Amino acid sequence: MTNQITLLEQKIMSDIEERRELMSRLRLLYVRYGFSQRDEELFLYHSIPIIYSIWEGFIQTAFKTYVQELNKLELSIDDVCNPILIYHIESTFPQFKQYPDADKFHKKVNFFNKLGMFYKTNHLEIDPKKFNTESNVRFDVLNRILSDFNIEKIPEYPEPGSGYSLVKELDKFLLDKRNTIAHGQEGAILVTREDLERAIKVVDKLMDLVFERIKTGFIEKSYLK
């Protein structure tokens, strides 16, 4: 177990360091190369989608790593906690959310045959590729993902008394700006150096918060009933 925990930590920490290095390079590029005002504005404008992609990529990689480590434990249906079991069943069998039409009898037969085999398997094999970030890892989506794996949610205000709101910084700032830019509304907003720093800060903070919860959940075996 110790080696598995260490491997989990090493993989996620290594990924975090790579992403921090990339954000650090973004922070220094316009200073190092002495952009003209127009070039700096263009660079800063397009830096926001890059910062968001660093954030979403981290979530995908972190939970893929977590699932891979869970799979190594060869947990049975009777062992695993209900949130993970439900997540696994729903991701394996989308028919639970969209049942086959009445005239698609062969699809129903196929569904129930696969369901029967599912309950006969010796251990769960969660597919790390079937991971839905809903294309926008908002604060509520993040906490939904944490809940799916029975991991402690992140509070909106991670530092009591500071007034720093993750909903405001992630949803209303980073995602709003990213979506505006992604929809091709060039010139609709101006991105400043302060905006870039603000975007980096929230991603940096969230990576630490997510990592600590994944690590704690694995150590404390929150994946078990």
Coordinates of C-alpha atoms in Angstrom, one line a residue:
M1 CA 0.0 0.0 0.0
T2 CA 2.8 2.4 0.8
N3 CA 4.3 2.0 -2.7
Q4 CA 0.9 2.6 -4.3
I5 CA 0.4 5.8 -2.2
T6 CA 3.9 7.0 -3.1
L7 CA 3.4 6.3 -6.8
L8 CA 0.0 8.1 -6.7
E9 CA 1.6 11.1 -5.1
Q10 CA 4.7 11.1 -7.4
K11 CA 2.6 11.0 -10.6
I12 CA 0.3 13.8 -9.6
M13 CA 3.0 15.9 -8.1
S14 CA 5.1 15.5 -11.2
D15 CA 2.2 16.6 -13.4
I16 CA 1.6 19.6 -11.2
E17 CA 5.2 20.7 -11.5
E18 CA 5.1 20.4 -15.3
R19 CA 2.0 22.6 -15.4
R20 CA 3.5 25.1 -13.0
E21 CA 6.6 25.3 -15.2
L22 CA 4.4 26.0 -18.3
M23 CA 2.5 28.7 -16.4
S24 CA 5.7 30.2 -15.3
R25 CA 7.0 30.4 -18.9
L26 CA 3.7 32.1 -19.9
R27 CA 4.2 34.6 -17.2
L28 CA 7.7 35.5 -18.4
L29 CA 7.4 35.3 -22.2
Y30 CA 6.1 38.8 -22.8
V31 CA 8.7 40.3 -20.5
R32 CA 11.6 38.3 -21.9
Y33 CA 10.9 39.1 -25.6
G34 CA 9.8 42.7 -25.2
F35 CA 6.6 42.5 -27.1
S36 CA 5.1 45.5 -28.7
Q37 CA 1.9 46.7 -27.0
R38 CA -0.2 45.1 -29.7
D39 CA 1.7 41.8 -29.6
E40 CA 1.5 41.8 -25.8
E41 CA -2.3 42.3 -25.9
L42 CA -2.6 39.5 -28.4
F43 CA -0.4 37.2 -26.3
L44 CA -2.3 37.9 -23.1
Y45 CA -5.6 37.5 -24.8
H46 CA -4.8 34.0 -26.0
S47 CA -3.0 33.0 -22.8
I48 CA -6.4 32.6 -21.0
P49 CA -7.5 29.6 -23.0
I50 CA -4.0 28.1 -22.4
I51 CA -4.3 28.5 -18.7
Y52 CA -7.8 26.9 -18.7
S53 CA -6.5 24.0 -20.8
I54 CA -3.8 23.5 -18.1
W55 CA -6.5 23.3 -15.5
E56 CA -8.8 20.9 -17.3
G57 CA -5.9 18.8 -18.4
F58 CA -4.8 18.5 -14.7
I59 CA -8.2 17.3 -13.6
Q60 CA -8.3 14.7 -16.4
T61 CA -4.8 13.4 -15.6
A62 CA -5.2 13.5 -11.8
F63 CA -8.4 11.4 -11.8
K64 CA -7.1 9.1 -14.5
T65 CA -4.1 8.4 -12.2
Y66 CA -6.4 7.9 -9.2
V67 CA -8.6 5.4 -11.2
Q68 CA -5.5 3.5 -12.3
E69 CA -4.4 3.1 -8.7
L70 CA -7.9 2.0 -7.6
N71 CA -7.9 -0.6 -10.4
K72 CA -4.6 -2.1 -9.0
L73 CA -6.4 -2.8 -5.8
E74 CA -8.8 -5.2 -7.6
L75 CA -11.8 -4.1 -5.5
S76 CA -15.0 -6.1 -5.7
I77 CA -18.6 -4.7 -6.0
D78 CA -19.1 -5.6 -2.4
D79 CA -15.9 -3.7 -1.3
V80 CA -16.3 -0.4 -3.1
C81 CA -18.3 2.6 -1.8
N82 CA -21.7 3.4 -3.3
P83 CA -20.6 6.7 -5.1
I84 CA -17.9 4.9 -7.0
L85 CA -20.1 1.9 -7.8
I86 CA -22.8 4.2 -9.2
Y87 CA -20.2 6.2 -11.2
H88 CA -18.8 3.0 -12.6
I89 CA -22.2 1.5 -13.5
E90 CA -23.5 4.7 -15.1
S91 CA -20.3 5.2 -17.1
T92 CA -20.2 1.5 -18.2
F93 CA -24.0 1.4 -19.0
P94 CA -25.3 4.6 -20.5
Q95 CA -28.6 2.7 -21.0
F96 CA -29.4 3.6 -17.4
K97 CA -29.7 7.2 -18.5
Q98 CA -31.2 6.5 -21.9
Y99 CA -33.0 3.2 -21.9
P100 CA -33.2 1.4 -25.4
D101 CA -36.4 2.2 -27.3
A102 CA -39.3 -0.4 -27.1
D103 CA -38.6 -1.6 -30.7
K104 CA -34.9 -2.2 -30.1
F105 CA -35.3 -5.6 -28.4
H106 CA -31.9 -6.8 -29.4
K107 CA -30.3 -3.8 -27.7
K108 CA -32.2 -4.6 -24.5
V109 CA -31.0 -8.2 -24.6
N110 CA -27.4 -7.1 -25.2
F111 CA -27.7 -4.6 -22.3
F112 CA -29.0 -7.2 -19.8
N113 CA -26.4 -9.8 -20.9
K114 CA -23.6 -7.3 -20.3
L115 CA -25.2 -6.3 -17.0
G116 CA -25.3 -9.9 -15.9
M117 CA -21.6 -10.3 -16.8
F118 CA -20.8 -7.2 -14.9
Y119 CA -22.1 -8.6 -11.7
K120 CA -20.2 -11.8 -12.2
T121 CA -16.8 -10.2 -12.5
N122 CA -14.3 -10.8 -9.7
H123 CA -13.3 -7.1 -9.4
L124 CA -14.1 -3.7 -10.8
E125 CA -12.1 -2.3 -13.7
I126 CA -13.0 1.3 -14.0
D127 CA -12.3 2.8 -17.4
P128 CA -10.0 5.8 -16.9
K129 CA -10.9 7.0 -20.4
K130 CA -14.6 7.4 -19.6
F131 CA -14.2 10.6 -17.7
N132 CA -16.6 13.5 -18.2
T133 CA -15.5 17.0 -17.4
E134 CA -18.5 18.4 -19.3
S135 CA -16.1 20.6 -21.3
N136 CA -16.1 23.2 -18.6
V137 CA -14.6 22.3 -15.2
R138 CA -16.6 24.8 -13.2
F139 CA -16.5 24.7 -9.4
D140 CA -19.7 22.7 -9.2
V141 CA -18.4 20.2 -11.8
L142 CA -15.2 19.8 -9.8
N143 CA -17.1 19.0 -6.7
R144 CA -19.4 16.6 -8.6
I145 CA -16.3 14.7 -9.8
L146 CA -14.9 14.6 -6.2
S147 CA -18.3 13.3 -5.0
D148 CA -18.3 10.6 -7.7
F149 CA -15.2 9.2 -6.1
N150 CA -16.3 9.8 -2.5
I151 CA -13.6 12.4 -2.0
E152 CA -14.1 15.4 0.2
K153 CA -15.5 18.5 -1.6
I154 CA -13.6 21.8 -1.8
P155 CA -15.3 24.8 0.0
E156 CA -15.9 27.9 -2.0
Y157 CA -13.8 29.9 0.4
P158 CA -10.7 27.7 1.1
E159 CA -9.2 30.3 3.3
P160 CA -11.8 31.3 6.0
G161 CA -11.9 35.0 6.5
S162 CA -9.9 35.9 3.3
G163 CA -12.9 36.5 1.1
Y164 CA -11.2 34.6 -1.8
S165 CA -14.0 32.8 -3.6
L166 CA -13.2 29.9 -6.0
V167 CA -16.6 30.4 -7.6
K168 CA -15.7 34.0 -8.4
E169 CA -12.2 33.2 -9.6
L170 CA -12.8 30.0 -11.5
D171 CA -16.3 30.4 -12.8
K172 CA -16.9 34.1 -13.1
F173 CA -13.4 35.0 -14.1
L174 CA -11.3 32.3 -15.8
L175 CA -14.1 30.3 -17.4
D176 CA -16.1 33.4 -18.4
K177 CA -13.1 34.9 -20.1
R178 CA -12.0 31.6 -21.7
N179 CA -15.5 31.0 -23.1
T180 CA -15.7 34.5 -24.5
I181 CA -12.4 34.1 -26.2
A182 CA -13.1 30.5 -27.4
H183 CA -16.3 31.7 -29.1
G184 CA -14.3 34.0 -31.3
Q185 CA -15.4 37.3 -29.7
E186 CA -12.0 39.0 -30.3
G187 CA -11.9 42.5 -29.0
A188 CA -14.8 41.9 -26.7
I189 CA -12.5 41.9 -23.7
L190 CA -9.1 43.1 -22.8
V191 CA -6.8 40.7 -20.9
T192 CA -4.2 42.4 -18.8
R193 CA -1.0 41.2 -17.0
E194 CA -3.0 41.2 -13.8
D195 CA -5.6 39.0 -15.4
L196 CA -3.0 36.4 -16.4
E197 CA -1.6 36.4 -12.8
R198 CA -5.1 36.0 -11.4
A199 CA -5.8 33.0 -13.7
I200 CA -2.5 31.4 -12.8
K201 CA -3.2 31.9 -9.1
V202 CA -6.6 30.1 -9.1
V203 CA -5.3 27.2 -11.1
D204 CA -2.3 26.9 -8.9
K205 CA -4.4 27.0 -5.8
L206 CA -6.9 24.5 -7.1
M207 CA -4.3 21.9 -8.2
D208 CA -3.0 21.8 -4.6
L209 CA -6.5 21.5 -3.1
V210 CA -7.5 18.7 -5.5
F211 CA -4.2 16.9 -4.9
E212 CA -4.5 17.0 -1.2
R213 CA -8.0 15.6 -1.3
I214 CA -7.1 12.8 -3.7
K215 CA -4.1 11.8 -1.6
T216 CA -6.1 11.9 1.6
G217 CA -9.0 9.9 0.1
F218 CA -6.6 7.2 -1.0
I219 CA -4.7 7.0 2.3
E220 CA -7.9 6.9 4.3
K221 CA -9.5 4.4 1.9
S222 CA -12.6 6.6 1.2
Y223 CA -13.2 4.3 -1.8
L224 CA -14.3 1.5 0.5
K225 CA -17.8 1.0 2.0

